[in-house]
Amino acid sequence: MPDDIASARIHPAIGVARVGNSTDPDGWFLGPETPDPQPAPAGSYKDSQGAVKRQAARFRIYGYDAAGRVVREIKATDPGAALTWSVHLANRKGAWYAFNLALDIDDSVNISSPRRNSTETDRGRLVIDPGRKSLNASSGQTVEFTGGKFCGQAVSLGRMHADADGRLVVLGGAGAAKSPQSKLLTSFANNDGWYDDTSDGPVTAQLTLGGHAVPVQPAWLVVAPPNYAPDVKTLRTVYDLLVDLFVDEGTLPAPTSVSFDRDIKPILRRFCELQWVNKGFATHFGFGGPEHFMAPETLRRLSGTGETHQELRRQIYTALRDLERDGLAPMTWPWLYGDGMASKPKSELQYMTLSKLQDDMLLKWVKGDFDPSPWAGFPHSLEDAPVADQPGLLDRAALDFCLADAFHPGCEVTWPVRHPSMYSEPFRVRHRPAGQPEPDYGAALTQQRALASDGPLHAQAPGGLTRWMAVPWQTDTASCRWGYEFNRANLGPRYDPHLPTFWPARVPNHVLKESDYHVVNDPDAGEGAREDAFARRASWLRGLRGNDPKQQLVQAAEEWHKFGIVEVRPYTVGDGKYPENLQVESVPGFDLTGVSDDHNLVNIHVDEAAGLDRASLDSVVSEVSDATGYPPDVITVGYIDKLDPYGEGAVGETS
């Protein structure tokens, strides 16, 4: 074969696209193709009408020699090349089981998750499956993912085309969330009669070079909700999780050394970068804060291997959560909820920890066992990387901007992805052969059944990854907040309305408004006014009206595209008083006239068993206001089923 190419592989192994409602032909953009892409210019994520642009996933094919070494990228324009892409997306949420908690944790041992839409006997009516679609990479055509239906209503899952070099470009759905039977929204994750147009499925290719067929390792595509803070990474990404998984399984080598710049600094930076999406992190780890690790002098002290600053390194490490030591302590680092989060905590998984590899590297850093030498970093553009590095960069980039915590259920994917049986090799989802039906797991899914050798954590059919997620996703986005208080007796001087938090890197909590950014960036505004503006943060969910969580679910499903997107803006004054780049919320599409910046800041969960009507809940608002000093219009009070995985109300109503 040409160039000694023995086989080929599609990269990224798992691609990630995101929904958007822009109808503009140019209303989309390519997702990250390197772990450190250049920030997009402000205004890049919404069109001129305020609609959200779709994030497209682009797939490339690389040729490998018989020893498994990368030879080159293969393009449809190469002489003698013929390439046909195939994609099979599906949405199986409505036909799957309700989500309460991750079924692989001890907390779920007694949980039995019933089927969604359990009264529907024709389960096929609940699966949106347009079938396998193919595209000749040289045809210049666009192929639509149409033909799927939910309860008789046609639903499009997006489209695909090839770029000028024949690489596959896939756009997901338009962010639709509807109920053909006009059923109510009552739950964060399990709304019977509803669908959305997220999806996932296999990406395959047929390739010939010089008339010879070349075997191609397939890939997978996940179509997820929008990324409302596209330049912020969470503390533990799906990439971090999967590296841990494959190292433990022995399918990836364990790191042999620790580099400060490559391994430690990124962890510390992520603590600091959460300043743009959560006020608690901004105050403590943000610019000018007591633990702003990226401050030049602090960074100098942290990057040295000697004993002089070992105690500083040790104090940072010991501040991190150790489950055996800390259990349910909420304010050890990181201040993020975990897989077992509940209003009546039953386990140490109420809060998250860093990954085992992250912990191991940090411990070596504490001991001074690391390389302080400068590291060049990742290229901002894939084309600037050596060809041998490009497949790995693509695989990492797609997953580095996805959340691994908390899987409650999560944003893009959830807990099944941490099981090795899901993969044929590192990062490659195991495909279920066409025509091989999945077993029927019964009327309810238990932990024992889910983890069984013939359970659902093995070869995947189209829609297999996203079926575990919330339906529709918008209700989960509106429910994943911060600073939840469950026992009103605890409301007092130690109550923090900003912390802990769920997923601020994808679903922001508190943001720097555009109007405050302009004050900060105005040298004539006065130092006091600039400092105040920089410190201010507005509730990202302030556009959701009222103080009833269930009513807000309805609005979120309809108006999800009106939320602002956190974008990078330059600080142009040049005096060093503020960061060179600030991350700023684009102007939301909601009418915010007369709305407090702190609206929905305080989130109070009450037991469903209390049976409180709205008038009674309003009295609770007054009680909370008296206890905290926050005005009633910033307080949300109600039963939130996301926080009650063990209770009767955890699955949501069906009518």
XYZ file of C-alpha atoms in Angstrom:
655
model
C 0.000 0.000 0.000
C 1.131 3.616 -0.468
C 3.467 4.927 2.261
C 3.433 1.503 3.925
C 0.015 2.263 5.388
C -1.329 -0.970 6.879
C -4.415 0.430 8.585
C -6.192 3.639 9.413
C -7.998 5.153 12.386
C -10.592 7.863 12.777
C -9.746 10.667 15.209
C -10.984 11.916 17.555
C -11.896 8.485 18.859
C -14.822 10.125 20.661
C -15.957 13.350 19.045
C -18.218 15.884 20.735
C -20.733 18.104 18.971
C -23.217 20.406 20.718
C -26.737 21.506 19.894
C -27.658 25.042 18.830
C -30.750 26.776 17.474
C -29.174 29.080 14.882
C -30.801 28.703 11.461
C -28.071 30.725 9.770
C -26.179 28.543 7.234
C -22.997 29.739 8.932
C -24.441 29.322 12.412
C -21.933 26.741 13.572
C -18.269 26.440 14.531
C -15.746 23.654 14.929
C -15.147 22.178 18.364
C -11.658 22.157 19.940
C -9.009 20.207 18.021
C -6.175 20.790 20.491
C -6.287 20.910 24.290
C -5.213 24.556 24.211
C -7.041 26.302 21.350
C -6.962 30.037 20.890
C -10.083 31.669 22.351
C -12.671 32.578 19.754
C -13.420 36.293 19.314
C -16.281 37.638 21.413
C -19.587 37.130 19.648
C -18.541 33.862 18.008
C -21.043 31.633 19.788
C -24.339 33.310 18.910
C -25.600 34.624 15.593
C -26.907 38.122 14.834
C -30.381 37.080 16.018
C -29.130 35.880 19.398
C -29.505 32.196 18.551
C -26.860 29.722 19.757
C -24.520 28.360 17.104
C -23.946 24.629 16.950
C -20.560 23.183 17.819
C -19.568 20.777 15.060
C -17.336 17.749 15.478
C -14.762 17.175 12.755
C -13.283 13.721 12.142
C -10.044 12.941 10.311
C -8.440 9.687 9.167
C -4.796 8.869 9.884
C -2.809 6.099 8.273
C -0.664 3.790 10.446
C 2.120 1.403 9.487
C 2.282 -2.238 10.566
C 4.059 -1.243 13.796
C 1.230 1.119 14.758
C 3.137 4.322 13.983
C 1.377 7.309 12.442
C 2.359 7.781 8.801
C 0.172 10.692 7.711
C -3.319 12.103 7.618
C -5.316 10.648 4.736
C -7.521 13.044 2.802
C -10.137 12.400 0.169
C -8.156 14.702 -2.143
C -5.091 12.434 -2.030
C -4.312 10.770 -5.379
C -5.898 7.350 -5.562
C -7.981 7.834 -2.393
C -11.700 7.069 -2.168
C -13.516 7.727 1.088
C -17.090 7.217 2.266
C -18.192 8.240 5.750
C -21.114 6.714 7.675
C -22.768 7.981 10.853
C -25.586 6.398 12.827
C -26.992 8.693 15.518
C -29.916 7.935 17.797
C -31.646 9.278 20.887
C -32.873 6.505 23.214
C -33.608 8.557 26.315
C -37.368 8.075 26.273
C -37.081 4.295 26.006
C -34.423 3.945 28.721
C -34.550 4.001 32.499
C -34.971 6.895 34.907
C -31.849 8.460 36.375
C -31.619 8.739 40.149
C -27.961 8.180 40.974
C -25.007 6.554 39.247
C -25.733 2.848 39.539
C -22.096 1.869 40.119
C -21.697 3.551 43.527
C -22.520 2.049 46.914
C -25.280 4.615 47.443
C -27.297 2.937 44.662
C -27.330 -0.593 46.031
C -31.044 -0.377 46.885
C -32.142 1.853 44.017
C -34.424 0.448 41.331
C -34.828 2.730 38.327
C -38.108 2.223 36.428
C -38.455 2.653 32.712
C -39.243 6.084 31.445
C -42.638 6.216 29.721
C -43.458 2.877 31.327
C -47.045 2.812 30.024
C -45.903 2.889 26.384
C -45.940 -0.706 25.159
C -44.432 0.030 21.736
C -40.970 0.996 22.967
C -39.771 1.692 19.426
C -41.993 4.774 19.330
C -39.760 6.293 22.022
C -36.491 5.912 20.076
C -35.437 8.652 17.667
C -33.411 6.717 15.102
C -32.960 8.060 11.568
C -30.831 5.060 10.641
C -27.311 4.836 9.274
C -26.447 7.682 6.905
C -23.550 7.697 4.439
C -21.638 10.449 2.666
C -19.160 10.311 -0.205
C -16.368 12.577 1.050
C -15.815 14.039 -2.427
C -19.460 14.644 -3.321
C -19.882 18.116 -1.828
C -23.271 17.014 -0.500
C -24.941 17.582 2.853
C -26.724 14.627 4.438
C -29.492 15.242 6.962
C -30.124 13.006 9.970
C -33.855 12.923 9.322
C -36.312 10.063 9.424
C -36.417 9.524 13.176
C -39.589 10.071 15.188
C -40.686 10.338 18.806
C -44.232 9.100 19.374
C -44.992 9.850 15.745
C -43.436 13.325 15.648
C -40.534 13.779 13.243
C -37.281 14.841 14.920
C -34.082 15.821 13.117
C -30.788 14.968 14.802
C -28.678 17.274 12.627
C -26.639 16.901 9.467
C -23.175 16.139 8.089
C -20.932 17.217 5.261
C -17.266 16.913 4.288
C -14.836 19.810 4.232
C -12.579 20.631 1.294
C -10.163 17.831 2.257
C -12.888 15.243 2.784
C -12.833 15.370 6.587
C -16.201 14.638 8.138
C -18.036 17.545 9.787
C -21.080 16.643 11.903
C -23.611 19.079 13.334
C -26.092 17.887 15.951
C -29.650 18.906 16.688
C -31.253 22.318 17.066
C -31.855 22.127 20.807
C -35.486 21.042 20.462
C -37.267 19.962 23.637
C -40.944 19.098 23.264
C -43.773 16.877 24.416
C -46.089 15.759 21.599
C -48.769 15.074 24.217
C -48.167 18.407 26.021
C -47.165 16.729 29.273
C -45.867 18.721 32.220
C -42.229 19.175 33.120
C -41.751 18.067 36.708
C -38.301 16.506 36.993
C -34.661 17.421 36.480
C -34.064 14.252 34.436
C -37.097 12.047 33.960
C -39.934 13.795 32.144
C -42.219 11.275 30.509
C -43.640 12.238 27.119
C -40.698 14.553 26.380
C -37.808 14.318 23.961
C -34.741 16.348 23.094
C -32.436 16.117 20.079
C -29.117 15.244 21.657
C -27.779 11.888 20.439
C -24.764 9.665 19.960
C -23.570 6.843 17.771
C -20.829 5.246 15.682
C -18.745 6.987 13.025
C -17.290 4.615 10.438
C -15.516 4.923 7.103
C -14.746 2.920 3.978
C -11.356 3.804 2.535
C -9.413 2.669 -0.481
C -5.926 3.795 -1.451
C -4.685 3.006 -4.917
C -7.553 0.575 -5.357
C -6.742 -1.339 -2.153
C -9.197 -1.401 0.763
C -7.701 -0.127 4.018
C -9.233 -1.260 7.330
C -10.373 1.746 9.373
C -10.817 1.765 13.141
C -14.170 3.473 13.822
C -15.002 6.302 16.220
C -18.000 7.550 18.179
C -19.851 10.856 18.288
C -21.666 12.411 21.250
C -24.045 15.330 20.608
C -24.316 17.208 23.890
C -25.898 20.386 25.307
C -24.212 23.738 24.625
C -20.993 24.717 26.360
C -21.896 27.967 28.092
C -18.284 28.624 29.177
C -16.241 27.255 26.269
C -12.816 28.379 27.514
C -13.100 27.011 31.062
C -12.021 23.474 31.971
C -13.366 21.634 34.967
C -11.032 20.202 37.596
C -11.489 16.614 36.408
C -12.376 16.174 32.768
C -13.593 13.071 30.955
C -10.105 12.830 29.481
C -8.609 12.755 33.004
C -11.086 10.074 34.020
C -10.377 7.861 31.016
C -6.601 8.121 31.361
C -7.010 6.908 34.954
C -9.234 4.073 33.744
C -6.861 2.855 31.046
C -3.763 3.180 33.240
C -5.488 1.073 35.908
C -6.401 -1.497 33.248
C -2.862 -1.570 31.918
C -3.880 -0.505 28.418
C -2.074 2.829 28.785
C 1.342 3.237 30.433
C 1.486 5.054 33.746
C 3.369 8.364 33.714
C 7.032 7.880 34.580
C 7.731 11.453 35.656
C 5.944 14.612 36.709
C 6.452 17.967 35.032
C 5.302 21.076 36.863
C 4.319 22.905 33.689
C 2.639 19.925 32.030
C 1.028 18.115 34.985
C 0.733 20.335 38.063
C 0.226 23.852 36.776
C -2.868 22.889 34.715
C -4.588 21.544 37.859
C -3.826 24.723 39.778
C -4.902 26.850 36.819
C -8.289 25.149 36.673
C -8.986 26.158 40.271
C -8.227 29.733 39.253
C -10.132 29.678 35.963
C -13.347 28.714 37.745
C -13.309 32.349 38.905
C -15.187 33.213 35.701
C -18.117 30.937 36.479
C -18.465 30.907 40.280
C -18.095 33.779 42.729
C -16.826 31.549 45.533
C -13.932 30.368 43.374
C -13.419 33.945 42.122
C -13.032 35.307 45.628
C -10.617 32.655 46.837
C -8.738 31.385 43.778
C -9.352 34.252 41.379
C -7.178 37.193 40.413
C -6.000 38.947 43.584
C -7.441 36.221 45.814
C -5.549 34.552 48.685
C -5.008 31.362 46.650
C -4.488 32.804 43.182
C -1.948 30.204 42.118
C -1.267 31.902 38.785
C 0.059 35.102 40.344
C 3.700 35.363 39.140
C 5.305 35.337 42.584
C 3.084 32.519 43.826
C 3.773 30.535 40.679
C 7.517 31.018 41.156
C 7.299 29.602 44.676
C 5.115 26.685 43.622
C 7.345 25.636 40.723
C 10.566 25.156 42.688
C 11.667 21.687 43.782
C 13.562 22.736 46.905
C 12.525 22.511 50.552
C 12.067 26.262 50.928
C 8.456 26.193 49.768
C 7.644 22.561 50.478
C 5.276 23.519 53.271
C 3.346 25.726 50.848
C 3.024 22.786 48.477
C 2.026 20.529 51.356
C -0.691 22.887 52.585
C -2.243 23.033 49.124
C -2.185 19.247 48.883
C -3.618 18.665 52.349
C -6.417 21.143 51.641
C -7.670 18.743 48.952
C -10.450 16.368 49.904
C -9.457 12.967 51.248
C -12.645 10.906 51.578
C -11.356 8.795 54.470
C -10.297 11.898 56.366
C -12.974 14.388 55.362
C -16.138 12.425 54.620
C -18.997 14.905 54.317
C -16.974 18.053 55.028
C -18.189 20.492 52.353
C -15.392 23.046 52.369
C -12.340 20.932 51.653
C -11.163 21.387 48.075
C -12.550 21.161 45.482
C -15.838 22.823 46.365
C -17.819 20.668 43.948
C -20.686 18.249 44.514
C -20.095 14.562 43.839
C -21.894 11.572 42.369
C -23.771 10.844 45.600
C -25.081 14.361 46.168
C -28.402 14.339 48.023
C -30.355 16.608 50.336
C -30.047 13.923 53.001
C -26.428 12.859 52.470
C -25.741 9.179 52.887
C -22.126 8.884 51.779
C -18.810 10.612 51.382
C -19.598 10.920 47.652
C -21.645 13.995 48.502
C -18.558 15.879 47.260
C -15.928 15.100 44.648
C -12.232 14.402 44.729
C -9.525 14.718 42.115
C -8.551 11.612 40.170
C -6.055 9.062 41.444
C -3.445 10.091 38.880
C -3.937 13.756 39.687
C -3.484 12.943 43.365
C -0.378 10.846 42.704
C 1.222 13.623 40.660
C 0.408 16.237 43.280
C 1.950 14.096 46.015
C 5.173 13.790 44.015
C 5.071 17.558 43.581
C 4.785 18.004 47.354
C 7.868 15.836 47.835
C 9.814 17.808 45.240
C 9.933 14.826 42.903
C 9.097 16.681 39.695
C 10.724 18.401 36.746
C 10.652 22.216 37.006
C 11.922 22.717 33.450
C 9.808 24.846 31.123
C 7.420 22.958 28.866
C 6.400 24.346 25.492
C 2.756 23.429 25.995
C 0.183 22.242 23.504
C 0.028 23.904 20.091
C -2.859 26.307 19.605
C -3.481 24.841 16.149
C -3.430 21.150 15.270
C -1.500 21.848 12.080
C 1.383 23.172 14.189
C 1.873 19.752 15.817
C 3.983 16.941 14.352
C 1.761 14.510 12.495
C 2.588 11.755 14.982
C 1.094 13.855 17.791
C -2.058 14.920 15.997
C -4.260 11.857 16.688
C -3.608 12.055 20.420
C -4.270 15.788 20.491
C -7.594 15.295 18.731
C -8.632 12.533 21.128
C -7.746 14.660 24.142
C -9.172 17.942 22.909
C -12.648 16.533 22.416
C -12.779 15.135 25.969
C -10.807 17.821 27.819
C -13.798 20.151 27.633
C -16.256 17.555 29.009
C -17.224 17.022 32.643
C -16.355 13.942 34.681
C -17.967 15.245 37.878
C -20.507 15.110 39.176
C -22.101 12.208 37.310
C -25.492 13.290 38.617
C -25.970 12.593 35.742
C -23.548 15.013 34.036
C -23.453 17.223 30.955
C -22.147 15.203 28.024
C -21.905 11.609 29.265
C -22.251 9.889 32.603
C -21.026 7.057 34.827
C -20.979 4.107 32.338
C -17.977 5.708 30.594
C -15.758 4.825 33.568
C -16.157 1.075 32.942
C -13.492 -0.628 30.786
C -16.047 -2.994 29.262
C -17.359 0.009 27.299
C -14.162 0.175 25.197
C -12.436 -1.921 22.576
C -9.162 -0.053 23.207
C -8.254 3.225 24.942
C -10.786 5.941 24.078
C -12.655 3.797 21.507
C -16.218 2.871 22.369
C -17.036 -0.775 21.751
C -19.636 -0.966 18.940
C -22.612 -3.326 19.069
C -22.767 -5.205 15.756
C -25.647 -4.164 13.535
C -28.561 -6.522 13.880
C -27.503 -7.753 17.310
C -30.300 -6.673 19.664
C -29.581 -5.653 23.231
C -31.136 -7.805 25.977
C -34.311 -6.655 27.691
C -33.258 -5.598 31.184
C -36.767 -5.682 32.589
C -39.232 -3.153 33.952
C -36.642 -1.606 36.274
C -32.862 -1.416 36.255
C -30.991 -2.256 39.433
C -27.327 -1.979 40.272
C -26.910 -5.742 40.063
C -28.460 -5.874 36.588
C -26.621 -2.815 35.323
C -23.217 -4.168 36.363
C -23.846 -7.748 35.258
C -21.680 -9.438 32.647
C -24.625 -9.309 30.238
C -25.684 -5.822 31.299
C -25.673 -2.547 29.334
C -22.006 -1.641 29.993
C -20.579 -3.474 27.016
C -20.974 -3.077 23.239
C -23.034 0.028 22.509
C -25.757 0.642 19.956
C -26.490 4.129 18.559
C -27.814 6.259 21.396
C -26.146 4.082 24.033
C -24.166 6.805 25.805
C -26.694 9.640 25.969
C -29.678 7.464 26.943
C -28.579 7.742 30.588
C -28.786 11.545 30.508
C -31.600 13.905 31.486
C -34.618 14.306 29.234
C -34.795 17.033 28.257
C -31.308 18.239 29.085
C -32.561 21.783 29.709
C -34.295 20.767 32.939
C -31.047 19.412 34.341
C -29.164 22.534 33.298
C -31.689 24.657 35.192
C -31.456 22.390 38.254
C -27.669 22.165 38.628
C -26.964 25.115 40.861
C -24.815 25.982 43.828
C -24.970 26.646 47.543
C -27.974 24.397 48.126
C -29.273 24.419 51.671
C -31.390 21.508 52.835
C -31.969 22.203 56.508
C -33.173 25.724 57.150
C -31.862 25.504 60.702
C -28.377 25.729 59.198
C -29.029 29.121 57.642
C -26.763 31.468 59.498
C -23.366 33.133 59.381
C -21.688 30.001 57.980
C -24.093 29.620 55.069
C -22.442 30.408 51.732
C -24.910 30.933 48.852
C -22.146 30.372 46.258
C -20.595 27.058 47.340
C -20.387 24.097 46.856
C -21.439 23.861 43.229
C -22.260 21.320 40.508
C -20.863 22.031 37.017
C -19.816 25.679 36.731
C -17.341 25.009 33.913
C -20.206 24.055 31.582
C -23.212 25.574 33.375
C -22.010 28.830 34.968
C -23.170 30.047 38.360
C -22.006 33.640 38.726
C -20.558 35.682 35.874
C -18.885 38.970 35.077
C -21.447 41.005 33.148
C -20.526 42.829 29.967
C -21.459 46.182 31.527
C -19.070 45.541 34.442
C -16.343 44.467 32.029
C -16.576 47.856 30.315
C -16.129 49.582 33.679
C -13.091 47.454 34.520
C -11.627 48.188 31.094
C -12.130 51.958 31.416
C -9.119 53.694 32.999
C -11.223 56.817 33.580
C -13.907 55.010 35.579
C -12.124 55.479 38.916
C -10.251 52.830 40.864
C -13.051 52.206 43.341
C -15.637 51.735 40.621
C -13.337 49.428 38.659
C -12.542 47.298 41.698
C -16.233 47.020 42.561
C -17.119 46.067 38.988
C -14.446 43.366 38.844
C -15.579 41.864 42.146
C -19.243 41.823 41.156
C -20.786 38.683 39.751
C -24.326 38.227 38.479
C -26.353 35.049 38.833
C -26.212 33.312 35.461
C -29.745 31.989 36.003
C -31.185 35.408 36.816
C -33.293 35.283 33.649
C -35.447 32.470 35.064
C -38.539 34.169 36.451
C -40.147 33.749 39.850
C -38.919 31.574 42.690
C -40.603 28.240 41.888
C -38.066 25.661 40.601
C -40.665 23.658 38.651
C -41.981 26.700 36.813
C -38.400 27.592 35.955
C -37.908 24.169 34.340
C -40.583 25.066 31.794
C -38.966 28.385 30.976
C -35.490 26.812 30.679
C -36.773 24.256 28.160
C -38.201 27.055 26.025
C -35.550 29.756 26.461
C -32.246 27.910 26.994
C -30.727 29.835 24.097
C -31.222 33.143 25.938
C -28.606 32.400 28.578
C -25.376 34.320 28.128
C -22.184 32.591 27.008
C -18.958 33.310 28.875
C -16.419 34.631 26.353
C -12.829 35.842 26.507
C -12.415 39.625 26.316
C -9.094 41.496 26.408
C -8.075 43.879 29.163
C -6.681 46.722 27.098
C -5.661 49.263 29.756
C -2.250 47.650 30.062
C -1.543 48.596 33.675
C -1.455 45.048 35.038
C -4.168 45.752 37.597
C -6.468 43.106 36.110
C -5.911 39.933 34.073
C -4.787 40.304 30.464
C -7.891 38.358 29.469
C -11.194 38.404 31.290
C -14.054 36.018 30.697
C -17.311 37.885 30.327
C -20.958 36.878 29.940
C -22.456 37.872 26.600
C -25.621 39.944 27.002
C -28.463 37.496 27.811
C -31.538 37.375 25.623
C -33.936 37.650 28.581
C -35.738 40.876 29.451
C -33.917 41.699 32.686
C -35.618 45.018 33.328
C -36.006 45.358 37.081
C -34.413 41.939 37.723
C -31.794 41.771 40.461
C -28.353 40.529 39.456
C -28.691 38.130 42.392
C -31.998 36.623 41.304
C -31.904 32.842 41.961
C -28.723 33.260 44.012
C -30.070 31.492 47.115
C -31.357 27.945 46.495
C -33.366 26.217 49.221
C -34.607 22.644 48.919
C -37.627 21.532 50.939
C -38.858 17.988 51.474
C -41.596 16.901 49.117
C -43.209 15.106 52.049
C -43.920 18.489 53.604
C -46.580 18.989 50.919
C -46.160 22.749 50.937
C -48.345 24.783 48.594
C -47.005 27.912 46.970
C -48.343 30.163 49.730
C -46.529 28.067 52.313
C -43.359 28.133 50.223
C -43.595 31.915 50.076
C -43.575 31.905 53.863
C -40.403 29.846 53.702
C -38.922 32.509 51.426
C -39.637 35.084 54.124
C -38.080 32.829 56.753
C -34.943 32.363 54.642
C -34.752 36.081 53.953
C -34.853 36.824 57.677
C -32.185 34.196 58.397
C -29.740 35.180 55.656
C -30.364 38.859 55.060
C -30.935 38.245 51.347
C -34.049 39.878 49.877
C -36.956 37.591 48.908
C -36.574 38.229 45.187
C -33.203 36.429 45.050
C -34.392 33.289 46.862
C -35.652 30.131 45.112
C -37.524 27.633 47.298
C -39.123 24.321 46.384
C -38.791 20.586 46.097
C -35.932 19.701 43.734
C -36.006 16.034 42.792
C -32.360 16.116 41.726
C -31.492 16.385 45.401
C -33.774 13.522 46.458
C -32.502 10.377 44.722
C -33.798 8.140 47.502
C -37.241 9.695 47.864
C -40.614 8.972 46.319
C -40.414 12.092 44.193
C -37.135 11.220 42.515
C -38.588 9.939 39.241
C -41.079 12.659 38.467
C -44.725 12.548 37.500
C -45.894 10.888 34.324
C -48.821 13.067 33.449
